[in-house]
Amino acid sequence: MSRENLKILTLAATIGFSVAVTTFLFRYYSNKNHNLSSFNVQENNTSTTKSTPTPTPSTSSTNSNVNQGQKQQQQQPQVLDIEELIAKCGFCRPEMVDSNRESPNNSISTYHRHYFICTGIPSEEWPAKLYSATPLLESFQQVMKKYENNPRKNQVINASDIKPVNKDSLDIIIFPEMVKLIGLTPTTMEKVLIYFQDNDTIDLSTFPMEIQVEQLNGKYIFICTHKQKDQRCGYCGPILVDQLRDQIKERSLEKEIQVFGTSHVGGHKYAGNVLVFPPGNWYGYVTPDDVSSIIDSTISGDVIQKLHRGTMGTEIPKKEKKH
């Protein structure tokens, strides 16, 4: 083969590789596997053909072609500009790069207990009003509203994408108790909430005997991925979930640290929002560059002050409102 032919083949391979990379990046930021399907980013499969001269069609043929063209135009998928999406919701959006951005410190309210409902529903399928996702969740919501004000300890309740053990019931993870309650129904959930109205923590000798309690170990990281609530969380959250899991695997820490998506935690402008249990450190403005530091702090227990929103179980001074 001549040297000239080799150059032509090399050039063709380079162009082909560039097209493949571009296609991969587009699909990465648009398909539902990366939890961005709510932004209506769809792949345009419309093929382009060269126009060639054709005989003048009859009137009926023209009308048919016009109708067909209108139909194709209506069915053509609407493609959202990836650059526009990143600029609006990504890690380089205005509030993230502003040198005078608002500090995330003390941006949560004081509370002492956190519930995570194991729904088994992927976060990209969560509706904005999450409890409307299933009749079972709606029943749980009615019970939780009834006991949302705990006179002993303020509490926060979120949903997660963790799968429950049984299909016809839900599991609940509770911090700081570090337990999972398995197979809860609305009736047994009410018993749990009533129990915590009168008790500061779980004492198995007085806790409802019909509820299975599993003691948890290790560390848990929850990241807000509730895209139907806010596009910033829907964009940043899934990327952080993937990168945290990848680095945890690379560092052989899968048995020590687990990562899950969580529903709306408040403070969309601080996305990515990351919660680490124990002890219950909340972080905001988290980017992929912070992933390694998040893992290190999860292991050591040290607080990343520049990202710290607050910690469960500590008194959080109220943030002064800007006038």
mmCIF file of C-alpha atoms in Angstrom:
data_model
loop_
_atom_site.group_PDB
_atom_site.id
_atom_site.type_symbol
_atom_site.label_atom_id
_atom_site.label_comp_id
_atom_site.label_asym_id
_atom_site.label_seq_id
_atom_site.Cartn_x
_atom_site.Cartn_y
_atom_site.Cartn_z
ATOM 1 C CA MET A 1 0.000 0.000 0.000
ATOM 2 C CA SER A 2 1.419 3.432 -0.950
ATOM 3 C CA ARG A 3 2.243 6.087 1.616
ATOM 4 C CA GLU A 4 -0.411 8.365 0.097
ATOM 5 C CA ASN A 5 -3.123 5.729 0.612
ATOM 6 C CA LEU A 6 -2.016 5.279 4.220
ATOM 7 C CA LYS A 7 -2.416 9.022 4.824
ATOM 8 C CA ILE A 8 -5.953 8.896 3.420
ATOM 9 C CA LEU A 9 -6.895 5.931 5.656
ATOM 10 C CA THR A 10 -5.403 7.638 8.727
ATOM 11 C CA LEU A 11 -7.380 10.831 8.043
ATOM 12 C CA ALA A 12 -10.605 8.843 7.600
ATOM 13 C CA ALA A 13 -10.042 6.982 10.888
ATOM 14 C CA THR A 14 -9.405 10.255 12.736
ATOM 15 C CA ILE A 15 -12.627 11.794 11.436
ATOM 16 C CA GLY A 16 -14.566 8.661 12.348
ATOM 17 C CA PHE A 17 -13.160 8.698 15.914
ATOM 18 C CA SER A 18 -14.104 12.394 16.364
ATOM 19 C CA VAL A 19 -17.679 11.683 15.259
ATOM 20 C CA ALA A 20 -17.882 8.752 17.690
ATOM 21 C CA VAL A 21 -16.642 10.871 20.625
ATOM 22 C CA THR A 22 -19.076 13.672 19.796
ATOM 23 C CA THR A 23 -21.961 11.190 19.631
ATOM 24 C CA PHE A 24 -20.951 9.661 22.976
ATOM 25 C CA LEU A 25 -20.811 13.047 24.731
ATOM 26 C CA PHE A 26 -24.204 14.026 23.360
ATOM 27 C CA ARG A 27 -25.770 10.783 24.539
ATOM 28 C CA TYR A 28 -24.038 11.076 27.951
ATOM 29 C CA TYR A 29 -25.683 14.402 28.620
ATOM 30 C CA SER A 30 -29.008 13.528 27.093
ATOM 31 C CA ASN A 31 -30.094 9.976 27.815
ATOM 32 C CA LYS A 32 -32.076 8.926 30.860
ATOM 33 C CA ASN A 33 -29.284 6.735 32.166
ATOM 34 C CA HIS A 34 -27.731 9.987 33.342
ATOM 35 C CA ASN A 35 -31.032 11.214 34.704
ATOM 36 C CA LEU A 36 -31.473 14.079 32.274
ATOM 37 C CA SER A 37 -34.546 12.825 30.403
ATOM 38 C CA SER A 38 -36.782 15.490 31.894
ATOM 39 C CA PHE A 39 -35.016 18.139 29.877
ATOM 40 C CA ASN A 40 -36.528 16.650 26.660
ATOM 41 C CA VAL A 41 -33.100 16.032 25.216
ATOM 42 C CA GLN A 42 -33.775 13.503 22.468
ATOM 43 C CA GLU A 43 -31.598 12.086 19.754
ATOM 44 C CA ASN A 44 -32.537 13.339 16.300
ATOM 45 C CA ASN A 45 -32.742 10.310 14.040
ATOM 46 C CA THR A 46 -33.961 12.269 11.016
ATOM 47 C CA SER A 47 -31.820 11.335 8.031
ATOM 48 C CA THR A 48 -30.735 13.873 5.439
ATOM 49 C CA THR A 49 -30.901 13.049 1.728
ATOM 50 C CA LYS A 50 -29.732 14.975 -1.292
ATOM 51 C CA SER A 51 -32.501 16.562 -3.315
ATOM 52 C CA THR A 52 -32.735 15.540 -6.956
ATOM 53 C CA PRO A 53 -34.856 17.035 -9.758
ATOM 54 C CA THR A 54 -38.223 15.280 -10.078
ATOM 55 C CA PRO A 55 -41.133 15.648 -12.482
ATOM 56 C CA THR A 56 -43.835 18.149 -11.517
ATOM 57 C CA PRO A 57 -46.351 16.208 -9.361
ATOM 58 C CA SER A 58 -50.117 16.294 -9.778
ATOM 59 C CA THR A 59 -52.307 18.379 -7.407
ATOM 60 C CA SER A 60 -53.399 15.376 -5.351
ATOM 61 C CA SER A 61 -49.794 14.200 -5.055
ATOM 62 C CA THR A 62 -48.702 17.678 -3.941
ATOM 63 C CA ASN A 63 -51.366 17.820 -1.214
ATOM 64 C CA SER A 64 -50.340 14.387 -0.017
ATOM 65 C CA ASN A 65 -46.693 15.421 0.157
ATOM 66 C CA VAL A 66 -47.561 18.641 2.002
ATOM 67 C CA ASN A 67 -49.601 16.743 4.586
ATOM 68 C CA GLN A 68 -46.831 14.212 4.993
ATOM 69 C CA GLY A 69 -44.267 16.990 5.400
ATOM 70 C CA GLN A 70 -46.391 18.706 8.062
ATOM 71 C CA LYS A 71 -46.779 15.392 9.894
ATOM 72 C CA GLN A 72 -43.026 14.771 9.838
ATOM 73 C CA GLN A 73 -42.403 18.298 11.093
ATOM 74 C CA GLN A 74 -44.783 17.733 14.032
ATOM 75 C CA GLN A 75 -43.107 14.441 14.918
ATOM 76 C CA GLN A 76 -39.558 15.814 14.715
ATOM 77 C CA PRO A 77 -38.035 15.632 18.216
ATOM 78 C CA GLN A 78 -37.139 18.878 19.949
ATOM 79 C CA VAL A 79 -33.429 18.948 20.793
ATOM 80 C CA LEU A 80 -32.267 21.086 23.700
ATOM 81 C CA ASP A 81 -28.919 22.811 23.304
ATOM 82 C CA ILE A 82 -26.498 20.970 25.601
ATOM 83 C CA GLU A 83 -24.384 24.090 26.091
ATOM 84 C CA GLU A 84 -27.476 26.029 27.160
ATOM 85 C CA LEU A 85 -28.395 23.273 29.631
ATOM 86 C CA ILE A 86 -24.903 23.224 31.150
ATOM 87 C CA ALA A 87 -24.807 27.026 31.424
ATOM 88 C CA LYS A 88 -28.178 27.096 33.163
ATOM 89 C CA CYS A 89 -27.989 24.047 35.414
ATOM 90 C CA GLY A 90 -24.414 22.786 35.441
ATOM 91 C CA PHE A 91 -21.391 23.208 37.650
ATOM 92 C CA CYS A 92 -20.386 26.456 35.893
ATOM 93 C CA ARG A 93 -23.739 28.219 36.199
ATOM 94 C CA PRO A 94 -23.609 31.866 37.402
ATOM 95 C CA GLU A 95 -24.115 31.256 41.146
ATOM 96 C CA MET A 96 -21.355 28.627 41.129
ATOM 97 C CA VAL A 97 -18.637 30.786 39.558
ATOM 98 C CA ASP A 98 -19.584 34.126 41.131
ATOM 99 C CA SER A 99 -16.659 35.274 43.276
ATOM 100 C CA ASN A 100 -19.170 36.895 45.652
ATOM 101 C CA ARG A 101 -21.525 33.933 45.796
ATOM 102 C CA GLU A 102 -23.548 33.370 48.934
ATOM 103 C CA SER A 103 -21.856 31.119 51.480
ATOM 104 C CA PRO A 104 -23.596 27.775 52.030
ATOM 105 C CA ASN A 105 -22.768 27.891 55.750
ATOM 106 C CA ASN A 106 -25.785 27.713 58.113
ATOM 107 C CA SER A 107 -28.247 27.264 55.254
ATOM 108 C CA ILE A 108 -30.261 24.449 56.877
ATOM 109 C CA SER A 109 -32.563 24.486 59.915
ATOM 110 C CA THR A 110 -31.700 22.820 63.204
ATOM 111 C CA TYR A 111 -32.970 19.240 63.345
ATOM 112 C CA HIS A 112 -32.118 15.994 65.146
ATOM 113 C CA ARG A 113 -33.469 13.020 63.177
ATOM 114 C CA HIS A 114 -33.518 12.108 59.482
ATOM 115 C CA TYR A 115 -35.744 9.498 57.835
ATOM 116 C CA PHE A 116 -35.052 8.108 54.360
ATOM 117 C CA ILE A 117 -37.915 6.139 52.805
ATOM 118 C CA CYS A 118 -36.671 3.312 50.573
ATOM 119 C CA THR A 119 -38.999 3.621 47.575
ATOM 120 C CA GLY A 120 -37.189 1.487 45.010
ATOM 121 C CA ILE A 121 -38.196 4.061 42.389
ATOM 122 C CA PRO A 122 -35.355 5.442 40.214
ATOM 123 C CA SER A 123 -34.945 9.156 40.869
ATOM 124 C CA GLU A 124 -35.505 10.062 37.213
ATOM 125 C CA GLU A 125 -39.056 8.742 37.624
ATOM 126 C CA TRP A 126 -39.875 10.780 40.733
ATOM 127 C CA PRO A 127 -42.650 13.326 40.127
ATOM 128 C CA ALA A 128 -42.279 16.808 41.591
ATOM 129 C CA LYS A 129 -44.714 15.783 44.344
ATOM 130 C CA LEU A 130 -42.954 12.545 45.135
ATOM 131 C CA TYR A 131 -45.630 11.016 47.362
ATOM 132 C CA SER A 132 -48.034 11.025 44.425
ATOM 133 C CA ALA A 133 -45.855 8.401 42.708
ATOM 134 C CA THR A 134 -47.769 5.446 44.232
ATOM 135 C CA PRO A 135 -50.879 4.931 46.391
ATOM 136 C CA LEU A 136 -48.659 3.415 49.108
ATOM 137 C CA LEU A 137 -46.511 6.552 49.283
ATOM 138 C CA GLU A 138 -49.647 8.699 49.429
ATOM 139 C CA SER A 139 -50.838 6.673 52.439
ATOM 140 C CA PHE A 140 -47.464 7.157 54.122
ATOM 141 C CA GLN A 141 -47.638 10.892 53.498
ATOM 142 C CA GLN A 142 -50.988 11.142 55.283
ATOM 143 C CA VAL A 143 -49.498 9.459 58.346
ATOM 144 C CA MET A 144 -46.336 11.577 58.325
ATOM 145 C CA LYS A 145 -48.308 14.822 58.035
ATOM 146 C CA LYS A 146 -50.207 13.825 61.133
ATOM 147 C CA TYR A 147 -46.975 13.582 63.152
ATOM 148 C CA GLU A 148 -44.724 16.025 61.309
ATOM 149 C CA ASN A 149 -44.199 18.162 64.413
ATOM 150 C CA ASN A 150 -42.224 16.213 66.989
ATOM 151 C CA PRO A 151 -42.042 18.100 70.325
ATOM 152 C CA ARG A 152 -38.900 16.217 71.364
ATOM 153 C CA LYS A 153 -36.781 16.387 68.225
ATOM 154 C CA ASN A 154 -37.194 18.165 64.896
ATOM 155 C CA GLN A 155 -37.158 15.689 62.026
ATOM 156 C CA VAL A 156 -36.624 15.638 58.264
ATOM 157 C CA ILE A 157 -38.161 13.026 55.963
ATOM 158 C CA ASN A 158 -36.858 12.245 52.479
ATOM 159 C CA ALA A 159 -37.267 9.502 49.928
ATOM 160 C CA SER A 160 -34.408 7.546 48.397
ATOM 161 C CA ASP A 161 -33.994 5.226 45.433
ATOM 162 C CA ILE A 162 -32.997 2.308 47.691
ATOM 163 C CA LYS A 163 -35.089 -0.791 47.025
ATOM 164 C CA PRO A 164 -37.293 -2.029 49.889
ATOM 165 C CA VAL A 165 -37.062 -5.682 50.882
ATOM 166 C CA ASN A 166 -40.731 -6.372 50.119
ATOM 167 C CA LYS A 167 -42.786 -5.091 47.176
ATOM 168 C CA ASP A 168 -45.953 -4.407 49.173
ATOM 169 C CA SER A 169 -44.284 -2.382 51.957
ATOM 170 C CA LEU A 170 -41.552 0.185 52.479
ATOM 171 C CA ASP A 171 -38.325 0.293 54.471
ATOM 172 C CA ILE A 172 -37.152 3.335 56.410
ATOM 173 C CA ILE A 173 -33.543 4.259 57.257
ATOM 174 C CA ILE A 174 -33.224 6.444 60.365
ATOM 175 C CA PHE A 175 -30.283 8.591 61.495
ATOM 176 C CA PRO A 176 -28.713 9.102 64.022
ATOM 177 C CA GLU A 177 -30.025 5.715 65.191
ATOM 178 C CA MET A 178 -28.328 4.043 62.177
ATOM 179 C CA VAL A 179 -31.127 1.509 61.710
ATOM 180 C CA LYS A 180 -33.315 0.265 58.901
ATOM 181 C CA LEU A 181 -36.927 -0.563 59.717
ATOM 182 C CA ILE A 182 -38.069 -3.286 57.317
ATOM 183 C CA GLY A 183 -41.514 -4.002 55.896
ATOM 184 C CA LEU A 184 -43.389 -0.939 57.151
ATOM 185 C CA THR A 185 -47.012 -0.229 56.309
ATOM 186 C CA PRO A 186 -48.810 3.053 56.999
ATOM 187 C CA THR A 187 -50.095 1.484 60.257
ATOM 188 C CA THR A 188 -46.657 0.440 61.530
ATOM 189 C CA MET A 189 -45.142 3.744 60.329
ATOM 190 C CA GLU A 190 -47.636 5.529 62.547
ATOM 191 C CA LYS A 191 -46.483 3.389 65.482
ATOM 192 C CA VAL A 192 -42.878 4.428 64.781
ATOM 193 C CA LEU A 193 -43.748 8.123 64.729
ATOM 194 C CA ILE A 194 -45.822 7.815 67.905
ATOM 195 C CA TYR A 195 -42.907 6.010 69.567
ATOM 196 C CA PHE A 196 -40.549 8.890 68.795
ATOM 197 C CA GLN A 197 -43.062 11.356 70.222
ATOM 198 C CA ASP A 198 -42.286 9.823 73.615
ATOM 199 C CA ASN A 199 -38.722 8.531 73.197
ATOM 200 C CA ASP A 200 -35.432 10.162 72.223
ATOM 201 C CA THR A 201 -33.991 7.012 70.650
ATOM 202 C CA ILE A 202 -34.807 3.351 70.043
ATOM 203 C CA ASP A 203 -34.904 1.001 73.005
ATOM 204 C CA LEU A 204 -35.635 -2.469 71.665
ATOM 205 C CA SER A 205 -37.271 -3.466 74.932
ATOM 206 C CA THR A 206 -40.022 -0.897 74.387
ATOM 207 C CA PHE A 207 -39.994 -0.530 70.592
ATOM 208 C CA PRO A 208 -42.978 -2.129 68.751
ATOM 209 C CA MET A 209 -42.123 -5.838 68.554
ATOM 210 C CA GLU A 210 -43.789 -6.438 65.176
ATOM 211 C CA ILE A 211 -41.311 -4.102 63.425
ATOM 212 C CA GLN A 212 -38.096 -5.657 62.148
ATOM 213 C CA VAL A 213 -35.042 -3.555 63.050
ATOM 214 C CA GLU A 214 -31.731 -3.939 61.209
ATOM 215 C CA GLN A 215 -28.613 -2.237 62.602
ATOM 216 C CA LEU A 216 -26.572 -0.442 59.926
ATOM 217 C CA ASN A 217 -22.822 -0.023 59.607
ATOM 218 C CA GLY A 218 -20.534 2.096 57.493
ATOM 219 C CA LYS A 219 -21.149 5.473 55.876
ATOM 220 C CA TYR A 220 -24.010 6.661 53.684
ATOM 221 C CA ILE A 221 -23.899 9.490 51.158
ATOM 222 C CA PHE A 222 -27.173 10.877 49.827
ATOM 223 C CA ILE A 223 -27.250 13.284 46.876
ATOM 224 C CA CYS A 224 -30.273 15.293 45.776
ATOM 225 C CA THR A 225 -31.237 14.005 42.309
ATOM 226 C CA HIS A 226 -34.855 15.208 42.299
ATOM 227 C CA LYS A 227 -34.889 16.682 38.791
ATOM 228 C CA GLN A 228 -38.664 17.264 38.627
ATOM 229 C CA LYS A 229 -38.230 19.628 41.580
ATOM 230 C CA ASP A 230 -35.257 21.525 40.181
ATOM 231 C CA GLN A 231 -33.192 21.161 36.999
ATOM 232 C CA ARG A 232 -29.957 22.022 38.802
ATOM 233 C CA CYS A 233 -30.365 19.047 41.137
ATOM 234 C CA GLY A 234 -31.452 16.908 38.175
ATOM 235 C CA TYR A 235 -28.296 17.801 36.264
ATOM 236 C CA CYS A 236 -25.623 17.900 38.984
ATOM 237 C CA GLY A 237 -26.916 15.132 41.267
ATOM 238 C CA PRO A 238 -26.712 12.111 38.924
ATOM 239 C CA ILE A 239 -23.225 13.097 37.746
ATOM 240 C CA LEU A 240 -22.006 13.280 41.351
ATOM 241 C CA VAL A 241 -23.637 9.922 42.153
ATOM 242 C CA ASP A 242 -21.794 8.293 39.253
ATOM 243 C CA GLN A 243 -18.443 9.894 40.047
ATOM 244 C CA LEU A 244 -18.624 9.134 43.760
ATOM 245 C CA ARG A 245 -19.473 5.503 43.073
ATOM 246 C CA ASP A 246 -16.659 5.247 40.544
ATOM 247 C CA GLN A 247 -14.037 6.675 42.911
ATOM 248 C CA ILE A 248 -15.305 4.600 45.832
ATOM 249 C CA LYS A 249 -14.918 1.496 43.665
ATOM 250 C CA GLU A 250 -11.437 2.548 42.523
ATOM 251 C CA ARG A 251 -10.411 2.962 46.170
ATOM 252 C CA SER A 252 -12.020 -0.376 47.171
ATOM 253 C CA LEU A 253 -14.340 1.319 49.670
ATOM 254 C CA GLU A 254 -17.639 -0.263 48.533
ATOM 255 C CA LYS A 255 -18.082 -2.013 51.895
ATOM 256 C CA GLU A 256 -17.440 1.197 53.861
ATOM 257 C CA ILE A 257 -19.381 3.811 51.852
ATOM 258 C CA GLN A 258 -22.669 3.580 49.945
ATOM 259 C CA VAL A 259 -24.091 6.284 47.676
ATOM 260 C CA PHE A 260 -27.774 6.900 46.874
ATOM 261 C CA GLY A 261 -30.043 9.525 45.352
ATOM 262 C CA THR A 262 -32.467 11.411 47.577
ATOM 263 C CA SER A 263 -35.508 13.587 47.027
ATOM 264 C CA HIS A 264 -35.648 17.364 47.454
ATOM 265 C CA VAL A 265 -33.628 18.522 50.484
ATOM 266 C CA GLY A 266 -34.072 22.271 50.004
ATOM 267 C CA GLY A 267 -31.579 24.852 48.765
ATOM 268 C CA HIS A 268 -31.674 24.144 45.030
ATOM 269 C CA LYS A 269 -29.231 26.981 44.397
ATOM 270 C CA TYR A 270 -26.584 25.040 46.329
ATOM 271 C CA ALA A 271 -26.761 22.032 43.956
ATOM 272 C CA GLY A 272 -24.962 19.676 44.022
ATOM 273 C CA ASN A 273 -26.322 18.966 47.484
ATOM 274 C CA VAL A 274 -24.578 16.117 49.307
ATOM 275 C CA LEU A 275 -25.494 14.654 52.724
ATOM 276 C CA VAL A 276 -23.085 12.393 54.624
ATOM 277 C CA PHE A 277 -24.237 10.083 57.450
ATOM 278 C CA PRO A 278 -23.040 9.710 60.086
ATOM 279 C CA PRO A 279 -22.800 12.371 61.407
ATOM 280 C CA GLY A 280 -25.209 14.155 59.048
ATOM 281 C CA ASN A 281 -23.001 16.753 57.363
ATOM 282 C CA TRP A 282 -24.726 18.697 54.592
ATOM 283 C CA TYR A 283 -22.639 20.105 51.724
ATOM 284 C CA GLY A 284 -23.579 22.513 48.936
ATOM 285 C CA TYR A 285 -21.980 23.754 45.699
ATOM 286 C CA VAL A 286 -20.346 20.325 45.348
ATOM 287 C CA THR A 287 -18.696 19.712 41.961
ATOM 288 C CA PRO A 288 -16.836 16.744 40.443
ATOM 289 C CA ASP A 289 -13.601 18.390 41.615
ATOM 290 C CA ASP A 290 -14.790 17.928 45.214
ATOM 291 C CA VAL A 291 -15.579 14.210 44.931
ATOM 292 C CA SER A 292 -12.232 13.036 46.305
ATOM 293 C CA SER A 293 -12.472 15.482 49.241
ATOM 294 C CA ILE A 294 -16.032 14.321 50.003
ATOM 295 C CA ILE A 295 -14.833 10.714 50.223
ATOM 296 C CA ASP A 296 -11.847 11.686 52.401
ATOM 297 C CA SER A 297 -14.046 13.688 54.782
ATOM 298 C CA THR A 298 -16.612 10.867 54.908
ATOM 299 C CA ILE A 299 -13.872 8.544 56.161
ATOM 300 C CA SER A 300 -12.180 10.992 58.546
ATOM 301 C CA GLY A 301 -15.251 12.835 59.801
ATOM 302 C CA ASP A 302 -13.604 16.198 59.076
ATOM 303 C CA VAL A 303 -15.849 18.994 57.784
ATOM 304 C CA ILE A 304 -15.212 20.704 54.446
ATOM 305 C CA GLN A 305 -15.913 24.190 55.696
ATOM 306 C CA LYS A 306 -16.231 25.999 52.344
ATOM 307 C CA LEU A 307 -19.027 23.604 51.294
ATOM 308 C CA HIS A 308 -20.624 23.021 54.711
ATOM 309 C CA ARG A 309 -24.337 23.843 55.001
ATOM 310 C CA GLY A 310 -24.780 22.461 58.509
ATOM 311 C CA THR A 311 -24.867 19.223 60.498
ATOM 312 C CA MET A 312 -27.761 17.228 61.921
ATOM 313 C CA GLY A 313 -27.953 17.443 65.710
ATOM 314 C CA THR A 314 -26.146 20.781 65.998
ATOM 315 C CA GLU A 315 -27.628 24.211 66.612
ATOM 316 C CA ILE A 316 -27.754 26.146 63.343
ATOM 317 C CA PRO A 317 -27.903 29.926 63.683
ATOM 318 C CA LYS A 318 -30.509 31.497 61.430
ATOM 319 C CA LYS A 319 -29.113 33.009 58.252
ATOM 320 C CA GLU A 320 -29.559 36.776 58.015
ATOM 321 C CA LYS A 321 -31.803 37.764 55.134
ATOM 322 C CA LYS A 322 -30.333 40.162 52.583
ATOM 323 C CA HIS A 323 -32.253 43.385 52.096
#
